[in-house]
mmCIF file of C-alpha atoms in Angstrom:
data_model
loop_
_atom_site.group_PDB
_atom_site.id
_atom_site.type_symbol
_atom_site.label_atom_id
_atom_site.label_comp_id
_atom_site.label_asym_id
_atom_site.label_seq_id
_atom_site.Cartn_x
_atom_site.Cartn_y
_atom_site.Cartn_z
ATOM 1 C CA MET A 1 -22.616 68.461 31.281
ATOM 2 C CA LYS A 2 -19.140 68.457 29.739
ATOM 3 C CA ILE A 3 -17.068 65.282 29.356
ATOM 4 C CA ASN A 4 -13.671 65.807 27.751
ATOM 5 C CA ALA A 5 -11.716 63.246 25.762
ATOM 6 C CA GLN A 6 -8.966 63.057 28.383
ATOM 7 C CA GLU A 7 -11.471 61.991 31.018
ATOM 8 C CA ILE A 8 -12.834 59.216 28.795
ATOM 9 C CA LEU A 9 -9.325 58.008 27.899
ATOM 10 C CA SER A 10 -8.418 57.911 31.576
ATOM 11 C CA GLU A 11 -11.483 55.803 32.358
ATOM 12 C CA LEU A 12 -10.765 53.372 29.524
ATOM 13 C CA LYS A 13 -7.090 53.101 30.410
ATOM 14 C CA SER A 14 -8.005 51.918 33.892
ATOM 15 C CA ILE A 15 -9.973 49.045 32.330
ATOM 16 C CA VAL A 16 -8.154 48.002 29.190
ATOM 17 C CA PHE A 17 -4.391 48.545 29.777
ATOM 18 C CA SER A 18 -2.424 46.400 27.319
ATOM 19 C CA ARG A 19 -4.754 43.382 27.352
ATOM 20 C CA THR A 20 -6.097 43.989 23.867
ATOM 21 C CA PHE A 21 -2.912 42.826 22.166
ATOM 22 C CA ASP A 22 -2.669 39.703 24.344
ATOM 23 C CA ALA A 23 -6.276 38.723 23.624
ATOM 24 C CA ILE A 24 -6.461 39.192 19.856
ATOM 25 C CA LEU A 25 -3.060 37.979 18.624
ATOM 26 C CA PRO A 26 -3.230 34.167 19.263
ATOM 27 C CA PRO A 27 -6.685 33.731 17.606
ATOM 28 C CA LEU A 28 -5.590 35.842 14.636
ATOM 29 C CA VAL A 29 -2.362 33.827 14.219
ATOM 30 C CA PHE A 30 -4.399 30.619 14.453
ATOM 31 C CA ALA A 31 -6.858 31.700 11.759
ATOM 32 C CA ILE A 32 -4.179 32.949 9.344
ATOM 33 C CA ILE A 33 -1.944 29.857 9.694
ATOM 34 C CA ASN A 34 -4.946 27.545 9.376
ATOM 35 C CA ASN A 35 -6.003 29.368 6.221
ATOM 36 C CA PHE A 36 -2.661 28.716 4.497
ATOM 37 C CA PHE A 37 -1.397 25.531 6.160
ATOM 38 C CA THR A 38 -2.911 22.759 8.316
ATOM 39 C CA LEU A 39 -4.889 22.718 11.551
ATOM 40 C CA ASN A 40 -1.964 21.234 13.506
ATOM 41 C CA TYR A 41 0.386 24.012 12.410
ATOM 42 C CA ALA A 42 -2.236 26.586 13.363
ATOM 43 C CA LEU A 43 -2.617 25.083 16.851
ATOM 44 C CA ILE A 44 1.154 24.994 17.423
ATOM 45 C CA PHE A 45 1.643 28.590 16.280
ATOM 46 C CA ALA A 46 -1.279 29.824 18.437
ATOM 47 C CA VAL A 47 0.138 28.206 21.588
ATOM 48 C CA PHE A 48 3.668 29.442 20.879
ATOM 49 C CA THR A 49 2.302 32.958 20.262
ATOM 50 C CA ALA A 50 0.596 32.917 23.659
ATOM 51 C CA LEU A 51 3.839 31.676 25.269
ATOM 52 C CA ALA A 52 5.848 34.401 23.505
ATOM 53 C CA ILE A 53 3.492 37.064 24.879
ATOM 54 C CA ILE A 54 4.035 35.768 28.433
ATOM 55 C CA PHE A 55 7.830 35.778 28.031
ATOM 56 C CA LYS A 56 7.670 39.295 26.590
ATOM 57 C CA ARG A 57 5.696 40.514 29.620
ATOM 58 C CA ILE A 58 8.084 38.816 32.060
ATOM 59 C CA ILE A 59 11.229 40.154 30.359
ATOM 60 C CA LYS A 60 9.809 43.689 30.325
ATOM 61 C CA LYS A 61 8.666 43.236 33.958
ATOM 62 C CA GLU A 62 5.074 43.926 32.982
ATOM 63 C CA ASN A 63 1.920 42.338 34.391
ATOM 64 C CA TRP A 64 1.901 38.802 32.944
ATOM 65 C CA LYS A 65 -0.991 37.264 34.916
ATOM 66 C CA TYR A 66 -3.622 38.143 32.308
ATOM 67 C CA SER A 67 -1.398 36.660 29.575
ATOM 68 C CA PHE A 68 -1.030 33.476 31.642
ATOM 69 C CA VAL A 69 -4.816 33.108 31.824
ATOM 70 C CA GLY A 70 -4.885 33.748 28.070
ATOM 71 C CA LEU A 71 -2.453 30.875 27.558
ATOM 72 C CA PHE A 72 -4.802 28.435 29.302
ATOM 73 C CA ILE A 73 -7.698 29.676 27.155
ATOM 74 C CA VAL A 74 -5.603 29.170 24.007
ATOM 75 C CA ILE A 75 -4.623 25.638 25.125
ATOM 76 C CA PHE A 76 -8.245 24.787 25.915
ATOM 77 C CA ALA A 77 -9.473 26.184 22.591
ATOM 78 C CA SER A 78 -6.681 24.352 20.740
ATOM 79 C CA ALA A 79 -7.623 21.089 22.446
ATOM 80 C CA LEU A 80 -11.236 21.503 21.306
ATOM 81 C CA ALA A 81 -10.153 22.134 17.722
ATOM 82 C CA PHE A 82 -7.754 19.165 17.796
ATOM 83 C CA LEU A 83 -10.239 16.702 19.336
ATOM 84 C CA THR A 84 -13.048 17.669 16.961
ATOM 85 C CA ASP A 85 -10.678 18.054 13.983
ATOM 86 C CA ASN A 86 -12.535 21.291 13.250
ATOM 87 C CA ALA A 87 -10.750 24.643 13.173
ATOM 88 C CA SER A 88 -13.965 26.515 13.986
ATOM 89 C CA SER A 89 -14.100 24.720 17.367
ATOM 90 C CA TYR A 90 -11.171 26.901 18.425
ATOM 91 C CA PHE A 91 -13.684 29.735 18.805
ATOM 92 C CA LEU A 92 -16.223 27.787 20.894
ATOM 93 C CA PRO A 93 -14.940 29.294 24.187
ATOM 94 C CA ALA A 94 -15.653 32.793 22.823
ATOM 95 C CA ILE A 95 -19.192 31.735 21.893
ATOM 96 C CA PHE A 96 -19.664 30.139 25.312
ATOM 97 C CA SER A 97 -18.412 33.251 27.143
ATOM 98 C CA SER A 98 -20.765 35.488 25.116
ATOM 99 C CA SER A 99 -23.691 33.166 25.923
ATOM 100 C CA LEU A 100 -22.839 33.092 29.628
ATOM 101 C CA LEU A 101 -22.426 36.868 29.787
ATOM 102 C CA LEU A 102 -25.779 37.405 28.063
ATOM 103 C CA ILE A 103 -27.515 35.062 30.527
ATOM 104 C CA ILE A 104 -25.883 36.792 33.521
ATOM 105 C CA THR A 105 -26.856 40.230 32.178
ATOM 106 C CA ILE A 106 -30.497 39.219 31.649
ATOM 107 C CA ILE A 107 -30.711 37.577 35.096
ATOM 108 C CA SER A 108 -29.250 40.697 36.716
ATOM 109 C CA LEU A 109 -31.982 42.797 35.066
ATOM 110 C CA ILE A 110 -34.728 40.392 36.140
ATOM 111 C CA LEU A 111 -33.462 40.451 39.737
ATOM 112 C CA GLY A 112 -33.277 44.244 39.698
ATOM 113 C CA LYS A 113 -29.516 44.249 40.263
ATOM 114 C CA PRO A 114 -28.194 45.495 36.891
ATOM 115 C CA ILE A 115 -24.792 44.120 35.928
ATOM 116 C CA ALA A 116 -23.488 47.589 35.036
ATOM 117 C CA ALA A 117 -23.956 48.625 38.668
ATOM 118 C CA LEU A 118 -22.306 45.454 39.982
ATOM 119 C CA ALA A 119 -19.369 45.873 37.597
ATOM 120 C CA SER A 120 -18.906 49.497 38.682
ATOM 121 C CA HIS A 121 -19.127 48.500 42.362
ATOM 122 C CA ILE A 122 -16.449 45.828 41.936
ATOM 123 C CA SER A 123 -14.057 48.040 39.970
ATOM 124 C CA ARG A 124 -14.543 51.230 42.006
ATOM 125 C CA SER A 125 -15.538 49.927 45.461
ATOM 126 C CA TRP A 126 -18.390 52.427 45.680
ATOM 127 C CA PRO A 127 -21.102 51.496 48.223
ATOM 128 C CA LEU A 128 -23.786 49.208 46.801
ATOM 129 C CA GLU A 129 -26.500 51.173 48.599
ATOM 130 C CA TRP A 130 -25.775 54.149 46.329
ATOM 131 C CA PHE A 131 -26.329 52.073 43.171
ATOM 132 C CA TRP A 132 -29.729 50.833 44.368
ATOM 133 C CA ARG A 133 -31.220 54.275 45.002
ATOM 134 C CA LYS A 134 -34.318 55.072 42.924
ATOM 135 C CA ASP A 135 -32.612 58.190 41.582
ATOM 136 C CA ILE A 136 -29.467 56.237 40.587
ATOM 137 C CA LYS A 137 -30.377 52.674 39.561
ATOM 138 C CA PRO A 138 -32.348 53.532 36.365
ATOM 139 C CA ALA A 139 -29.142 54.783 34.734
ATOM 140 C CA TYR A 140 -27.369 51.479 35.401
ATOM 141 C CA ARG A 141 -30.428 49.448 34.388
ATOM 142 C CA GLU A 142 -30.649 51.209 31.026
ATOM 143 C CA VAL A 143 -26.917 50.778 30.380
ATOM 144 C CA SER A 144 -27.242 47.065 31.248
ATOM 145 C CA ILE A 145 -30.055 46.723 28.685
ATOM 146 C CA PHE A 146 -27.763 48.374 26.139
ATOM 147 C CA TRP A 147 -25.044 45.832 27.023
ATOM 148 C CA ALA A 148 -27.490 42.942 26.637
ATOM 149 C CA ILE A 149 -28.424 44.102 23.119
ATOM 150 C CA PHE A 150 -24.758 44.378 22.146
ATOM 151 C CA ILE A 151 -23.879 40.930 23.567
ATOM 152 C CA ALA A 152 -26.873 39.329 21.815
ATOM 153 C CA PHE A 153 -25.799 40.922 18.521
ATOM 154 C CA ARG A 154 -22.213 39.687 18.929
ATOM 155 C CA LEU A 155 -23.384 36.194 19.880
ATOM 156 C CA SER A 156 -25.676 35.928 16.854
ATOM 157 C CA ILE A 157 -22.779 36.891 14.534
ATOM 158 C CA GLN A 158 -20.475 34.359 16.218
ATOM 159 C CA ILE A 159 -23.029 31.546 15.870
ATOM 160 C CA LEU A 160 -23.732 32.337 12.219
ATOM 161 C CA LEU A 161 -20.023 32.351 11.362
ATOM 162 C CA PHE A 162 -19.415 29.174 13.371
ATOM 163 C CA GLN A 163 -22.147 27.402 11.398
ATOM 164 C CA SER A 164 -20.570 28.625 8.171
ATOM 165 C CA ALA A 165 -17.296 26.931 9.234
ATOM 166 C CA SER A 166 -15.176 29.969 8.450
ATOM 167 C CA PRO A 167 -12.340 30.241 11.040
ATOM 168 C CA LEU A 168 -10.780 33.310 9.416
ATOM 169 C CA PHE A 169 -14.047 35.259 9.448
ATOM 170 C CA LEU A 170 -14.636 34.066 13.015
ATOM 171 C CA ALA A 171 -11.238 35.403 14.048
ATOM 172 C CA TRP A 172 -11.857 38.807 12.478
ATOM 173 C CA SER A 173 -15.370 39.023 13.915
ATOM 174 C CA ASN A 174 -14.039 38.218 17.402
ATOM 175 C CA ILE A 175 -11.416 40.931 16.998
ATOM 176 C CA LEU A 176 -13.732 43.613 15.594
ATOM 177 C CA LEU A 177 -16.611 42.730 17.928
ATOM 178 C CA GLY A 178 -14.179 42.261 20.800
ATOM 179 C CA TRP A 179 -12.109 45.124 22.196
ATOM 180 C CA PRO A 180 -12.760 47.750 19.484
ATOM 181 C CA PHE A 181 -16.517 47.323 19.764
ATOM 182 C CA THR A 182 -16.331 46.932 23.548
ATOM 183 C CA ILE A 183 -14.362 50.167 23.877
ATOM 184 C CA THR A 184 -17.017 51.946 21.801
ATOM 185 C CA ILE A 185 -19.742 50.493 24.021
ATOM 186 C CA LEU A 186 -17.880 51.612 27.157
ATOM 187 C CA ILE A 187 -17.501 55.150 25.839
ATOM 188 C CA ILE A 188 -21.204 55.371 24.962
ATOM 189 C CA SER A 189 -22.131 53.831 28.340
ATOM 190 C CA TYR A 190 -19.954 56.326 30.206
ATOM 191 C CA ILE A 191 -21.314 59.391 28.410
ATOM 192 C CA TYR A 192 -24.947 58.240 28.573
ATOM 193 C CA GLY A 193 -24.606 57.068 32.172
ATOM 194 C CA LEU A 194 -23.320 60.402 33.473
ATOM 195 C CA TRP A 195 -25.968 62.286 31.464
ATOM 196 C CA ARG A 196 -28.707 60.016 32.867
ATOM 197 C CA LEU A 197 -27.479 60.350 36.440
ATOM 198 C CA LYS A 198 -27.558 64.133 36.052
ATOM 199 C CA ASN A 199 -31.152 63.995 34.801
ATOM 200 C CA LEU A 200 -32.247 61.657 37.619
ATOM 201 C CA GLY A 201 -31.126 64.292 40.124
ATOM 202 C CA GLY A 202 -29.612 61.929 42.668
ATOM 203 C CA PRO A 203 -26.533 62.562 44.792
ATOM 204 C CA GLY A 204 -23.006 61.941 43.604
ATOM 205 C CA VAL A 205 -21.306 58.993 45.250
ATOM 206 C CA GLU A 206 -19.152 61.274 47.432
ATOM 207 C CA GLU A 207 -22.217 63.267 48.458
ATOM 208 C CA PHE A 208 -23.926 59.982 49.368
ATOM 209 C CA LYS A 209 -20.974 58.767 51.429
ATOM 210 C CA ASN A 210 -20.811 62.111 53.264
ATOM 211 C CA ASN A 211 -24.583 62.053 53.933
ATOM 212 C CA LYS A 212 -24.989 65.417 52.239
ATOM 213 C CA LYS A 213 -28.544 66.749 52.102
ATOM 214 C CA PRO A 214 -30.162 68.029 48.873
ATOM 215 C CA PRO A 215 -29.824 69.969 46.700
ATOM 216 C CA TRP A 216 -27.079 67.751 45.251
ATOM 217 C CA GLU A 217 -24.542 68.546 42.583
ATOM 218 C CA GLY A 218 -24.788 64.960 41.328
ATOM 219 C CA GLN A 219 -22.167 62.625 39.917
ATOM 220 C CA LYS A 220 -19.543 64.540 37.944
ATOM 221 C CA LYS A 221 -16.952 61.883 37.149
ATOM 222 C CA GLY A 222 -17.038 58.100 36.977
ATOM 223 C CA PHE A 223 -19.964 55.835 36.244
#
Protein backbone atom coordinates (compact mmCIF):
# COMPACT_ATOMS: atom_id res chain seq x y z
CA MET A 1 0.00 0.00 0.00
CA LYS A 2 1.48 3.33 -1.10
CA ILE A 3 0.64 6.62 0.63
CA ASN A 4 2.38 9.65 -0.84
CA ALA A 5 3.27 12.84 1.00
CA GLN A 6 0.82 14.91 -1.04
CA GLU A 7 -2.06 12.72 0.09
CA ILE A 8 -1.10 13.12 3.76
CA LEU A 9 -0.68 16.89 3.39
CA SER A 10 -4.10 17.12 1.78
CA GLU A 11 -5.67 15.21 4.66
CA LEU A 12 -3.98 17.39 7.28
CA LYS A 13 -4.84 20.60 5.46
CA SER A 14 -8.53 19.73 5.65
CA ILE A 15 -8.21 19.52 9.45
CA VAL A 16 -5.68 22.12 10.52
CA PHE A 17 -5.96 25.10 8.11
CA SER A 18 -4.48 28.19 9.77
CA ARG A 19 -5.71 27.46 13.31
CA THR A 20 -2.27 26.59 14.65
CA PHE A 21 -1.10 30.20 14.68
CA ASP A 22 -4.30 31.42 16.35
CA ALA A 23 -4.07 28.79 19.09
CA ILE A 24 -0.41 29.06 20.09
CA LEU A 25 0.31 32.80 19.90
CA PRO A 26 -1.74 34.22 22.86
CA PRO A 27 -0.43 31.64 25.41
CA LEU A 28 3.14 32.18 24.20
CA VAL A 29 2.80 35.98 24.46
CA PHE A 30 1.32 35.56 27.95
CA ALA A 31 4.19 33.36 29.16
CA ILE A 32 6.94 35.58 27.71
CA ILE A 33 5.46 38.86 29.05
CA ASN A 34 4.83 37.28 32.45
CA ASN A 35 8.42 36.08 32.56
CA PHE A 36 9.82 39.60 32.11
CA PHE A 37 7.08 41.84 33.52
CA THR A 38 4.00 41.36 35.74
CA LEU A 39 0.97 39.09 35.59
CA ASN A 40 -1.36 41.99 34.75
CA TYR A 41 0.75 43.03 31.76
CA ALA A 42 0.82 39.42 30.58
CA LEU A 43 -2.98 39.16 30.78
CA ILE A 44 -3.49 42.43 28.88
CA PHE A 45 -1.05 41.47 26.12
CA ALA A 46 -2.61 37.99 25.75
CA VAL A 47 -6.12 39.42 25.31
CA PHE A 48 -4.94 42.11 22.89
CA THR A 49 -3.04 39.46 20.89
CA ALA A 50 -6.22 37.40 20.56
CA LEU A 51 -8.13 40.54 19.48
CA ALA A 52 -5.43 41.41 16.93
CA ILE A 53 -5.72 37.93 15.40
CA ILE A 54 -9.49 38.38 14.98
CA PHE A 55 -9.05 41.79 13.32
CA LYS A 56 -6.38 40.34 11.03
CA ARG A 57 -8.74 37.55 9.93
CA ILE A 58 -11.61 40.00 9.34
CA ILE A 59 -9.47 42.47 7.36
CA LYS A 60 -8.11 39.67 5.17
CA LYS A 61 -11.66 38.25 4.83
CA GLU A 62 -10.55 34.94 6.29
CA ASN A 63 -12.50 32.62 8.58
CA TRP A 64 -12.52 34.40 11.96
CA LYS A 65 -14.98 32.20 13.89
CA TYR A 66 -12.27 29.93 15.32
CA SER A 67 -10.28 33.00 16.42
CA PHE A 68 -13.41 34.38 18.12
CA VAL A 69 -13.77 31.17 20.14
CA GLY A 70 -10.06 31.46 20.94
CA LEU A 71 -10.65 34.96 22.31
CA PHE A 72 -13.23 33.67 24.79
CA ILE A 73 -10.82 30.93 25.89
CA VAL A 74 -8.07 33.53 26.40
CA ILE A 75 -10.44 35.76 28.42
CA PHE A 76 -11.55 32.81 30.54
CA ALA A 77 -7.97 31.67 31.13
CA SER A 78 -6.92 35.25 31.94
CA ALA A 79 -9.76 35.57 34.45
CA LEU A 80 -8.60 32.39 36.21
CA ALA A 81 -5.03 33.67 36.42
CA PHE A 82 -6.20 37.08 37.68
CA LEU A 83 -8.61 35.71 40.32
CA THR A 84 -6.09 33.21 41.67
CA ASP A 85 -3.15 35.63 41.27
CA ASN A 86 -1.26 32.69 39.77
CA ALA A 87 0.12 32.80 36.23
CA SER A 88 0.04 29.00 35.95
CA SER A 89 -3.78 29.11 36.30
CA TYR A 90 -3.87 30.55 32.79
CA PHE A 91 -3.18 27.02 31.54
CA LEU A 92 -5.89 25.29 33.60
CA PRO A 93 -8.34 25.21 30.63
CA ALA A 94 -5.75 23.27 28.60
CA ILE A 95 -5.35 20.77 31.44
CA PHE A 96 -9.12 20.48 31.78
CA SER A 97 -9.60 19.91 28.04
CA SER A 98 -6.91 17.19 28.03
CA SER A 99 -8.59 15.49 31.01
CA LEU A 100 -12.03 15.65 29.39
CA LEU A 101 -10.72 14.33 26.08
CA LEU A 102 -8.97 11.42 27.82
CA ILE A 103 -12.17 10.51 29.69
CA ILE A 104 -14.25 10.69 26.48
CA THR A 105 -11.71 8.54 24.61
CA ILE A 106 -11.66 5.86 27.33
CA ILE A 107 -15.48 5.82 27.58
CA SER A 108 -15.76 5.46 23.80
CA LEU A 109 -13.47 2.40 23.95
CA ILE A 110 -15.43 0.86 26.82
CA LEU A 111 -18.71 1.35 24.94
CA GLY A 112 -17.21 -0.15 21.78
CA LYS A 113 -17.68 3.07 19.81
CA PRO A 114 -14.06 4.25 19.34
CA ILE A 115 -13.65 8.02 19.19
CA ALA A 116 -11.48 7.79 16.07
CA ALA A 117 -14.44 6.31 14.19
CA LEU A 118 -16.85 8.94 15.54
CA ALA A 119 -14.44 11.75 14.64
CA SER A 120 -14.04 10.38 11.10
CA HIS A 121 -17.83 10.00 10.75
CA ILE A 122 -18.42 13.61 11.80
CA SER A 123 -15.72 15.08 9.56
CA ARG A 124 -16.38 12.91 6.49
CA SER A 125 -20.09 12.02 6.83
CA TRP A 126 -19.38 8.37 6.07
CA PRO A 127 -22.12 5.96 7.22
CA LEU A 128 -21.73 4.84 10.84
CA GLU A 129 -22.68 1.28 9.90
CA TRP A 130 -19.43 0.99 7.92
CA PHE A 131 -17.32 1.94 10.96
CA TRP A 132 -18.95 -0.71 13.15
CA ARG A 133 -18.24 -3.65 10.84
CA LYS A 134 -16.06 -6.38 12.37
CA ASP A 135 -13.60 -6.02 9.50
CA ILE A 136 -13.38 -2.22 9.95
CA LYS A 137 -13.81 -1.29 13.62
CA PRO A 138 -10.56 -2.86 14.95
CA ALA A 139 -8.53 -0.31 12.99
CA TYR A 140 -10.38 2.59 14.61
CA ARG A 141 -10.27 0.96 18.05
CA GLU A 142 -6.50 0.55 17.88
CA VAL A 143 -6.01 4.14 16.70
CA SER A 144 -8.24 5.35 19.56
CA ILE A 145 -6.04 3.45 22.05
CA PHE A 146 -3.02 5.17 20.51
CA TRP A 147 -4.77 8.54 20.99
CA ALA A 148 -5.56 7.72 24.62
CA ILE A 149 -1.88 6.97 25.33
CA PHE A 150 -0.82 10.25 23.71
CA ILE A 151 -3.44 12.30 25.61
CA ALA A 152 -2.48 10.66 28.92
CA PHE A 153 1.19 11.46 28.26
CA ARG A 154 0.39 15.10 27.43
CA LEU A 155 -1.84 15.44 30.49
CA SER A 156 0.81 14.05 32.83
CA ILE A 157 3.37 16.57 31.48
CA GLN A 158 0.88 19.43 31.87
CA ILE A 159 0.09 18.48 35.48
CA LEU A 160 3.75 18.12 36.43
CA LEU A 161 4.60 21.53 34.97
CA PHE A 162 1.54 23.13 36.57
CA GLN A 163 2.64 21.83 39.97
CA SER A 164 6.11 23.23 39.35
CA ALA A 165 4.53 26.68 38.82
CA SER A 166 6.45 27.35 35.62
CA PRO A 167 4.21 29.29 33.17
CA LEU A 168 6.91 29.59 30.50
CA PHE A 169 7.58 25.84 30.45
CA LEU A 170 3.82 25.25 30.47
CA ALA A 171 3.43 27.49 27.42
CA TRP A 172 6.17 25.71 25.49
CA SER A 173 4.87 22.27 26.48
CA ASN A 174 1.36 23.21 25.30
CA ILE A 175 2.82 24.40 22.00
CA LEU A 176 5.11 21.41 21.40
CA LEU A 177 2.57 18.87 22.67
CA GLY A 178 -0.23 20.74 20.91
CA TRP A 179 -0.39 21.07 17.13
CA PRO A 180 3.11 19.79 16.24
CA PHE A 181 2.63 16.62 18.26
CA THR A 182 -1.01 16.32 17.19
CA ILE A 183 -0.04 16.58 13.52
CA THR A 184 2.51 13.80 14.04
CA ILE A 185 -0.13 11.67 15.74
CA LEU A 186 -2.57 12.29 12.87
CA ILE A 187 0.01 11.29 10.27
CA ILE A 188 0.84 8.07 12.14
CA SER A 189 -2.88 7.36 12.66
CA TYR A 190 -3.62 7.87 8.97
CA ILE A 191 -0.80 5.62 7.74
CA TYR A 192 -1.45 2.90 10.33
CA GLY A 193 -5.22 3.11 9.88
CA LEU A 194 -5.12 2.56 6.12
CA TRP A 195 -2.59 -0.27 6.53
CA ARG A 196 -4.79 -1.92 9.18
CA LEU A 197 -7.95 -1.58 7.10
CA LYS A 198 -6.14 -3.25 4.20
CA ASN A 199 -5.09 -6.15 6.43
CA LEU A 200 -8.61 -6.56 7.88
CA GLY A 201 -9.90 -7.16 4.35
CA GLY A 202 -13.13 -5.21 4.67
CA PRO A 203 -14.80 -3.13 1.98
CA GLY A 204 -13.88 0.46 1.23
CA VAL A 205 -16.51 2.98 2.26
CA GLU A 206 -17.62 3.51 -1.36
CA GLU A 207 -17.85 -0.25 -1.89
CA PHE A 208 -19.97 -0.46 1.27
CA LYS A 209 -22.30 2.33 0.15
CA ASN A 210 -22.71 0.69 -3.27
CA ASN A 211 -23.41 -2.72 -1.68
CA LYS A 212 -20.56 -4.27 -3.63
CA LYS A 213 -19.98 -7.97 -2.99
CA PRO A 214 -16.53 -9.42 -2.16
CA PRO A 215 -13.77 -9.61 -3.14
CA TRP A 216 -13.24 -5.97 -2.14
CA GLU A 217 -10.43 -3.64 -3.06
CA GLY A 218 -10.65 -2.06 0.40
CA GLN A 219 -10.21 1.51 1.55
CA LYS A 220 -7.61 3.32 -0.56
CA LYS A 221 -7.85 6.91 0.65
CA GLY A 222 -9.14 8.52 3.82
CA PHE A 223 -9.38 7.06 7.29
